[in-house]
């Protein structure tokens, strides 16, 4: 299940739990792998600078 949170500053955080969901998001956004998240324990994360999107995945 993909969960999207968009904030008033234009930033979007997206959470996904499966490799298929992550692969779908990779097609939608230009994601750069950023490693393990220090913000959400147990998640890795990727960022799309152009669209101001952070994707967190397990």
Coordinates of N, CA and C in Angstrom, one line a residue:
X1 N 0.8 -1.2 0.0 CA 0.0 0.0 0.0 C 0.9 1.3 0.0
X2 N 0.7 2.1 -0.9 CA 1.4 3.4 -1.1 C 0.7 4.5 -0.3
X3 N 1.4 5.2 0.6 CA 0.8 6.3 1.3 C 1.5 7.6 0.9
X4 N 0.8 8.6 0.6 CA 1.4 9.9 0.2 C 1.0 10.9 1.2
X5 N 2.0 11.7 1.6 CA 1.7 12.9 2.5 C 2.3 14.1 1.8
X6 N 1.5 15.0 1.5 CA 1.9 16.3 0.9 C 1.8 17.4 1.9
X7 N 2.8 18.2 2.0 CA 2.8 19.3 3.0 C 2.7 20.6 2.4
X8 N 2.4 21.6 3.2 CA 2.1 23.0 2.7 C 3.3 23.6 2.0
X9 N 4.5 23.1 2.3 CA 5.7 23.7 1.7 C 6.0 23.0 0.3
X10 N 5.1 22.1 -0.1 CA 5.3 21.5 -1.4 C 6.0 20.2 -1.4
X11 N 6.5 19.8 -0.3 CA 7.3 18.6 -0.1 C 6.3 17.4 0.0
X12 N 6.6 16.3 -0.6 CA 5.8 15.1 -0.5 C 6.6 13.9 0.0
X13 N 6.1 13.2 1.0 CA 6.7 12.0 1.5 C 5.8 10.8 1.1
X14 N 6.4 9.8 0.5 CA 5.7 8.6 0.0 C 6.3 7.4 0.7
X15 N 5.4 6.6 1.3 CA 5.8 5.3 1.9 C 5.3 4.1 1.2
X16 N 6.2 3.1 1.0 CA 5.8 1.9 0.3 C 6.4 0.7 1.0
X17 N 5.8 -0.5 0.8 CA 6.3 -1.6 1.6 C 6.8 -2.8 0.7
X18 N 6.6 -2.7 -0.6 CA 7.0 -3.8 -1.5 C 7.9 -3.3 -2.6
X19 N 8.8 -4.2 -3.1 CA 9.6 -3.9 -4.2 C 8.8 -3.4 -5.4
X20 N 7.7 -4.1 -5.7 CA 6.9 -3.7 -6.8 C 6.4 -2.3 -6.7
X21 N 5.9 -1.9 -5.5 CA 5.5 -0.5 -5.3 C 6.6 0.5 -5.5
X22 N 7.8 0.1 -5.0 CA 9.0 1.0 -5.2 C 9.3 1.1 -6.7
X23 N 9.3 0.0 -7.4 CA 9.6 0.1 -8.8 C 8.6 0.9 -9.6
X24 N 7.3 0.9 -9.2 CA 6.3 1.7 -9.8 C 6.7 3.2 -9.6
X25 N 7.1 3.5 -8.4 CA 7.4 4.9 -8.0 C 8.7 5.4 -8.8
X26 N 9.6 4.4 -9.0 CA 10.8 4.7 -9.8 C 10.5 5.2 -11.2
X27 N 9.4 4.6 -11.8 CA 8.9 5.0 -13.1 C 8.3 6.3 -13.1
X28 N 7.7 6.7 -12.0 CA 7.0 8.0 -11.9 C 7.9 9.1 -11.5
X29 N 9.0 8.9 -10.8 CA 9.9 9.9 -10.3 C 11.3 9.5 -10.6
X30 N 12.2 10.5 -10.7 CA 13.6 10.3 -10.9 C 14.3 10.2 -9.5
X31 N 14.2 9.0 -9.0 CA 14.7 8.8 -7.6 C 16.2 8.5 -7.5
X32 N 16.8 9.1 -6.5 CA 18.2 8.9 -6.2 C 18.3 8.2 -4.9
X33 N 19.0 7.1 -4.8 CA 19.1 6.3 -3.5 C 19.9 7.1 -2.5
X34 N 19.3 7.2 -1.3 CA 19.9 8.0 -0.2 C 20.3 7.1 1.0
X35 N 20.1 5.8 0.8 CA 20.5 4.9 1.9 C 19.5 4.8 3.0
X36 N 20.0 4.4 4.2 CA 19.1 4.3 5.3 C 18.6 5.6 5.8
X37 N 17.3 5.6 6.2 CA 16.7 6.8 6.7 C 17.0 7.0 8.2
X38 N 17.5 8.2 8.6 CA 17.7 8.5 10.0 C 16.4 9.1 10.6
X39 N 15.4 9.4 9.7 CA 14.2 10.0 10.2 C 13.2 8.9 10.6
X40 N 13.1 7.9 9.7 CA 12.1 6.8 10.0 C 12.9 5.5 10.1
X41 N 13.1 5.0 11.3 CA 13.9 3.8 11.6 C 13.3 2.6 10.8
X42 N 14.2 1.8 10.2 CA 13.8 0.6 9.5 C 13.4 0.8 8.0
X43 N 13.5 2.1 7.6 CA 13.2 2.4 6.2 C 14.5 2.9 5.5
X44 N 14.6 2.6 4.2 CA 15.6 3.2 3.4 C 14.8 4.3 2.6
X45 N 15.6 5.2 2.0 CA 14.9 6.3 1.3 C 15.6 6.7 0.0
X46 N 14.8 7.3 -0.9 CA 15.2 7.9 -2.1 C 14.6 9.3 -2.3
X47 N 15.3 10.1 -3.1 CA 14.8 11.5 -3.2 C 14.7 11.9 -4.7
X48 N 13.7 12.6 -5.1 CA 13.6 13.2 -6.4 C 13.7 14.7 -6.1
X49 N 14.8 15.3 -6.5 CA 15.0 16.8 -6.2 C 14.1 17.7 -7.0
X50 N 13.9 17.3 -8.3 CA 13.1 18.2 -9.1 C 11.6 18.3 -8.7
X51 N 11.1 17.1 -8.2 CA 9.7 17.1 -7.7 C 9.5 17.3 -6.2
X52 N 10.6 17.4 -5.5 CA 10.6 17.6 -4.0 C 9.9 16.4 -3.4
X53 N 10.3 15.2 -3.8 CA 9.6 14.0 -3.3 C 10.6 13.1 -2.6
X54 N 10.3 12.6 -1.4 CA 11.1 11.6 -0.6 C 10.2 10.3 -0.6
X55 N 10.9 9.2 -1.0 CA 10.2 7.9 -1.0 C 10.9 7.1 0.1
X56 N 10.1 6.6 1.0 CA 10.6 5.7 2.1 C 10.1 4.3 1.9
X57 N 11.0 3.3 2.0 CA 10.6 2.0 1.6 C 11.3 1.0 2.5
X58 N 10.7 -0.2 2.7 CA 11.2 -1.2 3.6 C 11.9 -2.3 2.7

